[in-house]
mmCIF file of C-alpha atoms in Angstrom:
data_model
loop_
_atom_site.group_PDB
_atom_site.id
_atom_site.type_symbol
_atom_site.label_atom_id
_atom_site.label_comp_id
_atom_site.label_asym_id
_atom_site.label_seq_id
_atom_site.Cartn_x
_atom_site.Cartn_y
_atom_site.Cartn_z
ATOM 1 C CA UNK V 217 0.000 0.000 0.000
ATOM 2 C CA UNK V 218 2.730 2.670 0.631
ATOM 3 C CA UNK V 219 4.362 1.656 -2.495
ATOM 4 C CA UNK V 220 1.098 2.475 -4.434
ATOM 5 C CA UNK V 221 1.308 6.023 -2.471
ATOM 6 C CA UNK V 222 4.787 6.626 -3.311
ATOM 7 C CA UNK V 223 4.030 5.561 -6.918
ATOM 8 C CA UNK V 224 1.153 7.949 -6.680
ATOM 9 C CA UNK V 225 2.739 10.929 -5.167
ATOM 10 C CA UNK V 226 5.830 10.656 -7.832
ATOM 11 C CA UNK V 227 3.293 10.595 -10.862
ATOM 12 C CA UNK V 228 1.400 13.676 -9.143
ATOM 13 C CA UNK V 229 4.798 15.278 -8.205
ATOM 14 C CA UNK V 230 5.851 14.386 -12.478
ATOM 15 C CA UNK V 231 2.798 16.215 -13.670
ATOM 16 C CA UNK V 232 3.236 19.487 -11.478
ATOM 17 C CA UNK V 233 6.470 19.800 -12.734
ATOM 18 C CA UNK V 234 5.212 19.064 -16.384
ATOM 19 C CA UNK V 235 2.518 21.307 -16.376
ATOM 20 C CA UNK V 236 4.863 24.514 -14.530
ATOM 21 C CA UNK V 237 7.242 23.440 -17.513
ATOM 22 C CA UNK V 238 5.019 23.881 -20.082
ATOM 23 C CA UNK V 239 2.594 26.187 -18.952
ATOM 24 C CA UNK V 240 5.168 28.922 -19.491
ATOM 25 C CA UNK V 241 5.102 31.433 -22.493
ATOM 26 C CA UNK V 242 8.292 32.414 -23.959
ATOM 27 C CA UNK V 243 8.237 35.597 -25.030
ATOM 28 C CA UNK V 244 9.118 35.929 -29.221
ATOM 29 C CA UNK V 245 11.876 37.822 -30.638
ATOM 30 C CA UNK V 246 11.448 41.473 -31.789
ATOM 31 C CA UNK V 247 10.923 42.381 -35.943
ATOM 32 C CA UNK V 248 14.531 43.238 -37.048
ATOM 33 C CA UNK V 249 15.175 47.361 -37.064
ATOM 34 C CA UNK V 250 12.801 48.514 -39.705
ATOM 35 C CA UNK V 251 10.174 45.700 -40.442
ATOM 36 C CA UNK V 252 7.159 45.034 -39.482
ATOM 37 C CA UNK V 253 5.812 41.009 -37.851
ATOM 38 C CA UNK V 254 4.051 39.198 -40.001
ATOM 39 C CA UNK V 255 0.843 38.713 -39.049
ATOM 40 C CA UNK V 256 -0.245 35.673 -41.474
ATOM 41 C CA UNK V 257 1.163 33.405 -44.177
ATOM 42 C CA UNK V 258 0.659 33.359 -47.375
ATOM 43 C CA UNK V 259 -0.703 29.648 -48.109
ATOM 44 C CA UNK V 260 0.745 29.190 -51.321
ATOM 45 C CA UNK V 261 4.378 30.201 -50.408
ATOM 46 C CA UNK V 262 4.570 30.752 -46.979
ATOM 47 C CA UNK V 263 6.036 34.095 -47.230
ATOM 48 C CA UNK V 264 5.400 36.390 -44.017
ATOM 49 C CA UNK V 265 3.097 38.870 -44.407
ATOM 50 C CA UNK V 266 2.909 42.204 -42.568
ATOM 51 C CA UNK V 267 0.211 45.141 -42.537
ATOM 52 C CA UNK V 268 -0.402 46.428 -45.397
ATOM 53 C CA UNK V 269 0.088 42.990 -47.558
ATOM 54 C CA UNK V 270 -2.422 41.416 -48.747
ATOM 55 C CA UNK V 271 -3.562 37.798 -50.682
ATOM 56 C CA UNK V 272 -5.048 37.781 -53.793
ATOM 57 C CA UNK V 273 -8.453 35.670 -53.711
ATOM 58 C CA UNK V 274 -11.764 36.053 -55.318
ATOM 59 C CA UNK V 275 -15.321 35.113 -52.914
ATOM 60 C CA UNK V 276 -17.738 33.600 -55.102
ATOM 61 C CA UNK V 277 -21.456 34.800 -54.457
ATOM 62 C CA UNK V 278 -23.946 34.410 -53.132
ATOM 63 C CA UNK V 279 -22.966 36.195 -50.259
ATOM 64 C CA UNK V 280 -25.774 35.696 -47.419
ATOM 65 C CA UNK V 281 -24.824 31.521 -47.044
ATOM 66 C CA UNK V 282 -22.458 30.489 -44.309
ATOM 67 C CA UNK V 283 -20.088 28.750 -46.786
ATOM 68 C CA UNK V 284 -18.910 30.011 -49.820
ATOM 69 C CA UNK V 285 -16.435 29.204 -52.300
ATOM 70 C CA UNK V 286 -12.740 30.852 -52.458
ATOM 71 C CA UNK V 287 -9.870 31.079 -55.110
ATOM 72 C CA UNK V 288 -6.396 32.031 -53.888
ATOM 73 C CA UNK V 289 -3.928 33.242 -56.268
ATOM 74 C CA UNK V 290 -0.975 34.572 -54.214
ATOM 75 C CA UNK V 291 0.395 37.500 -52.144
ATOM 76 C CA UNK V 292 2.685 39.770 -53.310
ATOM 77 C CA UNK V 293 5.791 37.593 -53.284
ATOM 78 C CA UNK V 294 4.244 35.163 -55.786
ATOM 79 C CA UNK V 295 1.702 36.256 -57.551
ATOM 80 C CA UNK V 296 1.671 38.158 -60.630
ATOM 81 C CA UNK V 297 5.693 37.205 -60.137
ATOM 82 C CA UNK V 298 7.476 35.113 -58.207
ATOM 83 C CA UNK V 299 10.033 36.745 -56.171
ATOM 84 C CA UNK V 300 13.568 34.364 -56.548
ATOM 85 C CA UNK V 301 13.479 31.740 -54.306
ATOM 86 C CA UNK V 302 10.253 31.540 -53.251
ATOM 87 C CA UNK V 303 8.245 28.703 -54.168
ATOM 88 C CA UNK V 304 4.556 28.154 -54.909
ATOM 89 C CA UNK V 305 3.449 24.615 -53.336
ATOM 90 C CA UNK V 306 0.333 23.314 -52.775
ATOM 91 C CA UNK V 307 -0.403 22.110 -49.200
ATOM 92 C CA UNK V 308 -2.960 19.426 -49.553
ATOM 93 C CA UNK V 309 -0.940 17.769 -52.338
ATOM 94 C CA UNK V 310 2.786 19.424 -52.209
ATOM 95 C CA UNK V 311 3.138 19.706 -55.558
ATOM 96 C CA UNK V 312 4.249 22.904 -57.309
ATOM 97 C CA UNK V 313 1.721 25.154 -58.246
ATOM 98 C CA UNK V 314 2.074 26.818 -62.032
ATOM 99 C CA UNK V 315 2.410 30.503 -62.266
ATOM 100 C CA UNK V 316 -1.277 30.588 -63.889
ATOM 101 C CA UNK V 317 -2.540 28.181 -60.838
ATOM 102 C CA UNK V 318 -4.580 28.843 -57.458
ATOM 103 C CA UNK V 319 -5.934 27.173 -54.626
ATOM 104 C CA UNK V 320 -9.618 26.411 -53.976
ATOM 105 C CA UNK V 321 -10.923 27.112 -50.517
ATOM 106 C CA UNK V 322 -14.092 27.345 -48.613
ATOM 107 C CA UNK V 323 -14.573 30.452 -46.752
ATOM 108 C CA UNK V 324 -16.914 30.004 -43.908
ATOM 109 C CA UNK V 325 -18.972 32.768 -42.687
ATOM 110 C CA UNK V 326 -19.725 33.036 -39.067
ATOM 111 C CA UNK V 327 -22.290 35.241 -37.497
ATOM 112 C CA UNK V 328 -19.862 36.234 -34.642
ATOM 113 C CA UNK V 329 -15.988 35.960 -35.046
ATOM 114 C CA UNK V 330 -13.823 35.141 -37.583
ATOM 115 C CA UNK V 331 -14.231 34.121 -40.713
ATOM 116 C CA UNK V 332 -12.608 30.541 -41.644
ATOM 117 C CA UNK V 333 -10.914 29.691 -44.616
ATOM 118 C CA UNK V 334 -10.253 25.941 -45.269
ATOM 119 C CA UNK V 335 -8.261 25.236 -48.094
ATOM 120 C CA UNK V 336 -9.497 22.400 -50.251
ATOM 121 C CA UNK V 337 -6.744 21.527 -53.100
ATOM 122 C CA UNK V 338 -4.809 23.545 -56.029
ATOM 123 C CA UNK V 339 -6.068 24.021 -59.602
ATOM 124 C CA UNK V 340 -4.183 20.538 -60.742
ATOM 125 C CA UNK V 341 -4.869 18.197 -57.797
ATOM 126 C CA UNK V 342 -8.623 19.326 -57.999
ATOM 127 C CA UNK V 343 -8.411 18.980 -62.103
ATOM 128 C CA UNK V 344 -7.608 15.253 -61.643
ATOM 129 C CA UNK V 345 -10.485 14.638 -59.257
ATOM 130 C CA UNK V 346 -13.453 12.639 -60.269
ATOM 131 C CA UNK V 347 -16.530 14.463 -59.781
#
């Protein structure tokens, strides 16, 4: 029976420790001198991007239903051009996405909150699906 408490207290003690460890936030590094944090990713290259960046996408209507459907063509660093060394990959099937190519998404509407974008496949994995 004290063996089981021992046992007991170590697991309990393991756990404290654990969640103190963990628990923590680090605090991130500061934006070099003169840039700004990104604030999201592009999708298609994964490029940072800060305020006043933008990604190119087109909603399709109608635009009163709670899911709708969403091309994305790029942000700045790859779409008209892509910058050198950046690279346009698709996430769902990691293949490299053409210059001319986008991803399909579905852009959920909430009432409250956030909108939700969840991306679905690029122009050639969704080309080769049966439908």
């Amino acid at each position: 029976m004290e063996f089981i408490l021992s046992l007991l207290g170590i697991v309990i003690l393991i756990a404290a420790l654990s969640y103190f460890a963990l628990g923590r936030k680090t605090k991130k590094a500061p934006a070099p001198q003169g840039q700004k944090r990104a604030l999201v990713n592009c999708p298609i290259c994964g490029s940072g991007l800060a305020d006043g960046k933008n990604i190119y996408s087109k909603v399709f209507r109608p635009m009163n239903v709670p899911d709708q459907r969403c091309v994305i063509t790029g942000c700045p660093n790859c779409y008209p051009l892509c910058q050198p060394g950046v690279k346009r990959v698709c996430p769902v099937c990691s293949k490299p996405i053409p210059a001319d190519g986008h991803l399909v998404a579905r852009l959920f509407n909430k009432a409250q909150g956030k909108k939700h974008v969840m991306i679905v496949g690029c122009s050639s994995c969704l080309k080769n699906e049966v439908k």
